[in-house]
């Protein structure tokens, strides 16, 4: 059984609720063993707010005391915790960090197989150990990886971003040929090794309106993006673009490609979330570990109101398992291709 570690995230957000809803189906426990790093008391608080929630969960003092067919909860908080749905505060941020720290520690030691992270408040979680814009950057550092790619996935729609969580006025100065090529290579290898796409076709979006209109509306396409594409195409990668972002999504051109690289966060995530409609997954490509999360934030405005949907977190768990199995298959194929082919 694949062990899925789930960091609870901010307990005052929708994290606990979507965990309960995502696993409120006994059939999910056939092939997986989910472990929540958080608090029984927090889960019990939110369970009372969800009618007909019949999920069973048990407190596990360590990763060695897990029970099958139910949700396991490893407590990361000593003493009382003041649960305040919808309230952003430092205590909630400290709780979220302790949950993440415990989960990543077990992931690093091989006690769990994959990691699913519930939403955090990026400001409240900041401390001496977490001085990062978000999960992606934190896990990249812990993994000792040179780079990673925030990749949003929903069915066959996969959208990566060349620049992560940075202000819009810093996007242009952050973009470089090397940055774009690094992200494209991460996307290419992830599509092959994590998603099983044999020959990935990748679309690249421009930065400016109309993709710069041949330099009339901006020089980034001509001076940075196009040269990055052309150089990698010489190595055999199937890259296309740069495309104007509005027309690319509006005309449904994305259906012709296995992956898309957007230049900045909202350029890629606004159309993605519109089409995924709360079912998408945030996947961190390029790391030696497998980490996914729902495609939304803490949603304080609906926390504790039984309005949150657990589909995105459930899909995040599914994708984590799929990527884990795909990587396992790739390793087996590399060791003995004849044996794997005969199965």
Short mmCIF file of C-alpha atoms in Angstrom, two decimals, residues 21-303:
data_model
loop_
_atom_site.label_atom_id
_atom_site.label_comp_id
_atom_site.label_asym_id
_atom_site.label_seq_id
_atom_site.Cartn_x
_atom_site.Cartn_y
_atom_site.Cartn_z
CA UNK A 21 -14.40 15.19 2.47
CA UNK A 22 -11.71 13.82 0.18
CA UNK A 23 -11.41 10.58 2.12
CA UNK A 24 -15.04 10.15 3.15
CA UNK A 25 -15.31 7.01 1.02
CA UNK A 26 -14.10 3.64 2.26
CA UNK A 27 -13.19 2.53 -1.27
CA UNK A 28 -10.27 4.97 -1.26
CA UNK A 29 -8.43 2.89 1.32
CA UNK A 30 -8.05 -0.24 -0.81
CA UNK A 31 -4.56 0.55 -2.11
CA UNK A 32 -3.43 3.56 -0.11
CA UNK A 33 -2.60 4.35 3.48
CA UNK A 34 -3.22 8.05 4.20
CA UNK A 35 -1.47 9.70 7.14
CA UNK A 36 -2.51 13.18 8.22
CA UNK A 37 0.05 15.29 10.05
CA UNK A 38 -2.04 17.58 12.20
CA UNK A 39 -4.45 17.03 15.05
CA UNK A 40 -7.32 14.69 15.96
CA UNK A 41 -8.99 17.51 17.82
CA UNK A 42 -8.96 19.78 14.78
CA UNK A 43 -10.41 17.05 12.57
CA UNK A 44 -13.11 16.30 15.15
CA UNK A 45 -14.05 19.98 15.29
CA UNK A 46 -14.62 20.17 11.53
CA UNK A 47 -16.24 16.75 11.28
CA UNK A 48 -19.08 17.98 13.50
CA UNK A 49 -19.75 20.72 10.94
CA UNK A 50 -20.14 18.26 8.05
CA UNK A 51 -23.47 16.35 8.04
CA UNK A 52 -23.24 12.66 7.09
CA UNK A 53 -19.46 12.59 7.42
CA UNK A 54 -18.82 8.98 8.39
CA UNK A 55 -15.06 8.81 7.95
CA UNK A 56 -13.08 6.91 10.56
CA UNK A 57 -9.71 8.14 11.73
CA UNK A 58 -7.35 7.00 14.43
CA UNK A 59 -4.53 8.64 16.32
CA UNK A 60 -1.12 7.22 15.53
CA UNK A 61 1.72 8.12 17.86
CA UNK A 62 4.25 7.40 15.12
CA UNK A 63 4.49 6.19 11.54
CA UNK A 64 5.00 2.67 12.91
CA UNK A 65 1.48 2.50 14.42
CA UNK A 66 -0.64 2.86 11.29
CA UNK A 67 -3.98 1.17 10.74
CA UNK A 68 -5.40 0.17 7.40
CA UNK A 69 -8.86 1.04 6.04
CA UNK A 70 -8.94 4.40 7.79
CA UNK A 71 -7.35 7.79 8.08
CA UNK A 72 -4.34 7.88 10.39
CA UNK A 73 -3.55 11.09 12.27
CA UNK A 74 -0.15 11.92 13.73
CA UNK A 75 -0.42 14.78 16.20
CA UNK A 76 2.10 17.58 15.72
CA UNK A 77 0.72 20.03 18.29
CA UNK A 78 1.22 19.77 22.02
CA UNK A 79 -1.41 21.33 24.25
CA UNK A 80 -4.56 23.26 23.39
CA UNK A 81 -5.11 24.95 20.07
CA UNK A 82 -7.63 27.73 19.58
CA UNK A 83 -9.47 26.81 16.39
CA UNK A 84 -10.77 29.93 14.65
CA UNK A 85 -12.22 29.13 11.22
CA UNK A 86 -11.60 31.93 8.75
CA UNK A 87 -9.01 33.73 10.90
CA UNK A 88 -5.45 34.24 9.71
CA UNK A 89 -3.11 34.27 12.69
CA UNK A 90 0.42 33.28 13.68
CA UNK A 91 -0.71 30.29 15.72
CA UNK A 92 -2.32 28.82 12.62
CA UNK A 93 0.87 29.47 10.69
CA UNK A 94 2.98 27.76 13.36
CA UNK A 95 0.63 24.78 13.29
CA UNK A 96 0.89 24.55 9.51
CA UNK A 97 4.68 24.62 9.63
CA UNK A 98 4.90 21.91 12.29
CA UNK A 99 2.64 19.69 10.17
CA UNK A 100 4.73 20.30 7.05
CA UNK A 101 8.00 19.80 8.93
CA UNK A 102 6.87 16.46 10.37
CA UNK A 103 5.58 15.22 7.02
CA UNK A 104 8.71 16.17 5.10
CA UNK A 105 10.89 14.56 7.76
CA UNK A 106 9.09 11.24 7.32
CA UNK A 107 9.22 11.65 3.54
CA UNK A 108 12.97 12.24 3.63
CA UNK A 109 13.52 9.12 5.74
CA UNK A 110 11.36 6.96 3.47
CA UNK A 111 8.62 6.39 6.04
CA UNK A 112 6.00 7.73 3.62
CA UNK A 113 6.04 7.45 -0.17
CA UNK A 114 4.47 10.70 -1.35
CA UNK A 115 3.43 14.06 0.07
CA UNK A 116 0.14 15.94 -0.33
CA UNK A 117 0.09 19.42 1.16
CA UNK A 118 -3.11 21.17 2.24
CA UNK A 119 -3.17 25.00 1.84
CA UNK A 120 -1.08 27.30 3.99
CA UNK A 121 -1.11 31.04 4.61
CA UNK A 122 2.17 32.08 3.00
CA UNK A 123 2.59 35.06 5.32
CA UNK A 124 1.61 33.49 8.65
CA UNK A 125 3.82 30.43 8.15
CA UNK A 126 7.02 32.48 7.85
CA UNK A 127 9.72 31.73 10.43
CA UNK A 128 13.46 31.03 10.68
CA UNK A 129 13.03 27.65 8.96
CA UNK A 130 10.44 28.77 6.40
CA UNK A 131 11.58 31.90 4.61
CA UNK A 132 10.05 31.03 1.25
CA UNK A 133 7.20 32.28 -0.98
CA UNK A 134 5.46 28.90 -0.74
CA UNK A 135 5.61 25.10 -0.61
CA UNK A 136 7.33 24.83 -4.00
CA UNK A 137 10.40 26.83 -3.06
CA UNK A 138 10.63 25.24 0.42
CA UNK A 139 10.55 21.70 -0.95
CA UNK A 140 12.99 22.55 -3.72
CA UNK A 141 15.51 23.69 -1.12
CA UNK A 142 14.94 20.63 1.09
CA UNK A 143 15.41 18.37 -1.93
CA UNK A 144 18.72 20.06 -2.80
CA UNK A 145 17.38 20.55 -6.31
CA UNK A 146 18.75 23.31 -8.52
CA UNK A 147 15.32 24.13 -9.90
CA UNK A 148 11.71 22.94 -9.95
CA UNK A 149 8.53 23.66 -11.86
CA UNK A 150 5.10 24.51 -10.52
CA UNK A 151 2.90 22.41 -12.79
CA UNK A 152 -0.88 22.53 -12.69
CA UNK A 153 -2.58 19.36 -13.91
CA UNK A 154 -6.17 18.52 -14.80
CA UNK A 155 -6.78 15.53 -17.08
CA UNK A 156 -4.56 16.21 -20.12
CA UNK A 157 -4.22 19.94 -19.40
CA UNK A 158 -0.83 20.62 -17.82
CA UNK A 159 0.31 24.21 -17.33
CA UNK A 160 3.69 25.14 -15.89
CA UNK A 161 4.94 28.63 -15.02
CA UNK A 162 8.36 30.06 -15.81
CA UNK A 163 8.23 32.38 -12.78
CA UNK A 164 6.57 31.30 -9.55
CA UNK A 165 5.36 33.51 -6.72
CA UNK A 166 6.83 36.89 -7.60
CA UNK A 167 5.25 40.33 -8.06
CA UNK A 168 4.12 41.11 -11.61
CA UNK A 169 6.51 44.06 -11.90
CA UNK A 170 9.44 41.63 -11.45
CA UNK A 171 8.41 39.11 -14.11
CA UNK A 172 10.17 40.72 -17.07
CA UNK A 173 13.46 41.24 -15.22
CA UNK A 174 13.35 37.66 -13.89
CA UNK A 175 12.87 36.05 -17.29
CA UNK A 176 15.99 34.97 -19.11
CA UNK A 177 16.81 32.47 -21.82
CA UNK A 178 18.38 30.20 -19.22
CA UNK A 179 15.35 30.38 -16.91
CA UNK A 180 12.92 29.51 -19.69
CA UNK A 181 15.10 26.66 -20.93
CA UNK A 182 15.41 25.23 -17.42
CA UNK A 183 11.64 25.25 -16.97
CA UNK A 184 11.06 23.75 -20.43
CA UNK A 185 13.46 20.90 -19.72
CA UNK A 186 11.81 20.24 -16.37
CA UNK A 187 8.41 20.17 -18.08
CA UNK A 188 9.67 17.91 -20.87
CA UNK A 189 11.24 15.36 -18.51
CA UNK A 190 8.24 15.41 -16.16
CA UNK A 191 5.83 14.75 -19.00
CA UNK A 192 7.94 11.75 -20.00
CA UNK A 193 8.91 10.31 -16.63
CA UNK A 194 5.99 11.33 -14.40
CA UNK A 195 3.05 11.35 -16.82
CA UNK A 196 4.18 8.70 -19.31
CA UNK A 197 4.05 10.90 -22.43
CA UNK A 198 6.50 9.31 -24.87
CA UNK A 199 7.06 12.32 -27.15
CA UNK A 200 5.84 15.50 -25.42
CA UNK A 201 4.56 18.41 -27.49
CA UNK A 202 4.97 21.63 -25.54
CA UNK A 203 3.45 25.05 -26.24
CA UNK A 204 5.19 28.18 -24.98
CA UNK A 205 3.25 31.37 -24.27
CA UNK A 206 4.50 34.88 -24.89
CA UNK A 207 4.74 37.51 -22.19
CA UNK A 208 3.24 40.56 -23.88
CA UNK A 209 -0.14 41.17 -25.55
CA UNK A 210 -0.25 39.43 -28.95
CA UNK A 211 3.09 37.81 -28.04
CA UNK A 212 4.79 41.14 -28.57
CA UNK A 213 3.57 41.64 -32.15
CA UNK A 214 7.09 41.08 -33.54
CA UNK A 215 8.63 43.50 -31.08
CA UNK A 216 6.10 46.32 -31.37
CA UNK A 217 4.46 45.55 -28.00
CA UNK A 218 7.49 44.27 -26.13
CA UNK A 219 10.89 42.79 -26.83
CA UNK A 220 10.87 39.73 -24.54
CA UNK A 221 9.53 37.37 -27.19
CA UNK A 222 12.13 38.38 -29.77
CA UNK A 223 15.11 38.70 -27.44
CA UNK A 224 14.48 35.97 -24.83
CA UNK A 225 11.61 33.55 -25.42
CA UNK A 226 12.07 32.72 -29.10
CA UNK A 227 15.86 32.18 -28.82
CA UNK A 228 15.27 29.86 -25.84
CA UNK A 229 12.79 27.82 -27.89
CA UNK A 230 14.94 27.68 -31.01
CA UNK A 231 18.02 26.50 -29.14
CA UNK A 232 16.21 23.60 -27.45
CA UNK A 233 14.48 22.61 -30.67
CA UNK A 234 17.92 21.83 -32.09
CA UNK A 235 18.15 19.10 -29.44
CA UNK A 236 14.99 17.43 -30.71
CA UNK A 237 12.38 18.86 -28.32
CA UNK A 238 8.96 19.48 -29.86
CA UNK A 239 8.41 23.08 -28.84
CA UNK A 240 5.96 25.53 -30.37
CA UNK A 241 5.34 29.25 -29.89
CA UNK A 242 5.49 31.76 -28.41
CA UNK A 243 1.71 32.04 -28.60
CA UNK A 244 -0.49 34.96 -27.49
CA UNK A 245 -1.99 33.67 -24.25
CA UNK A 246 -5.54 34.93 -24.82
CA UNK A 247 -5.99 33.41 -28.26
CA UNK A 248 -4.21 30.21 -27.27
CA UNK A 249 -6.70 29.36 -24.57
CA UNK A 250 -9.69 31.06 -26.21
CA UNK A 251 -9.34 28.98 -29.37
CA UNK A 252 -8.73 25.78 -27.38
CA UNK A 253 -5.33 25.35 -29.01
CA UNK A 254 -4.12 23.85 -25.73
CA UNK A 255 -5.88 20.62 -26.72
CA UNK A 256 -3.13 20.02 -29.29
CA UNK A 257 -0.33 19.91 -26.72
CA UNK A 258 0.79 17.74 -23.82
CA UNK A 259 2.05 20.67 -21.78
CA UNK A 260 2.06 24.47 -21.72
CA UNK A 261 4.64 26.83 -20.27
CA UNK A 262 3.23 30.19 -19.17
CA UNK A 263 5.51 33.10 -18.37
CA UNK A 264 3.98 34.10 -15.04
CA UNK A 265 1.59 32.85 -12.38
CA UNK A 266 -1.77 34.35 -13.31
CA UNK A 267 -1.22 34.01 -17.06
CA UNK A 268 -1.29 30.26 -16.66
CA UNK A 269 -3.41 29.75 -13.56
CA UNK A 270 -6.42 31.90 -14.46
CA UNK A 271 -7.33 29.86 -17.57
CA UNK A 272 -6.31 26.64 -15.85
CA UNK A 273 -8.52 27.16 -12.81
CA UNK A 274 -11.39 28.31 -15.00
CA UNK A 275 -11.31 25.04 -16.91
CA UNK A 276 -10.43 22.78 -13.99
CA UNK A 277 -13.34 24.21 -11.96
CA UNK A 278 -11.97 23.18 -8.57
CA UNK A 279 -10.66 19.77 -9.68
CA UNK A 280 -7.09 20.68 -10.58
CA UNK A 281 -3.85 19.67 -8.88
CA UNK A 282 -0.65 21.56 -8.18
CA UNK A 283 2.33 19.28 -8.83
CA UNK A 284 5.97 20.14 -8.15
CA UNK A 285 7.92 18.77 -11.09
CA UNK A 286 11.66 18.26 -11.13
CA UNK A 287 12.13 16.99 -7.57
CA UNK A 288 13.32 13.54 -6.43
CA UNK A 289 10.21 13.40 -4.22
CA UNK A 290 6.55 13.33 -5.23
CA UNK A 291 4.52 16.28 -3.94
CA UNK A 292 1.05 17.43 -4.93
CA UNK A 293 -1.55 19.79 -3.49
CA UNK A 294 -5.02 21.08 -4.27
CA UNK A 295 -5.08 23.97 -6.73
CA UNK A 296 -6.51 26.48 -4.25
CA UNK A 297 -5.58 28.34 -1.08
CA UNK A 298 -6.84 28.48 2.49
CA UNK A 299 -10.22 29.95 1.43
CA UNK A 300 -10.79 31.61 4.80
CA UNK A 301 -14.07 33.08 3.55
CA UNK A 302 -15.73 29.65 3.49
CA UNK A 303 -13.76 27.87 6.24
#
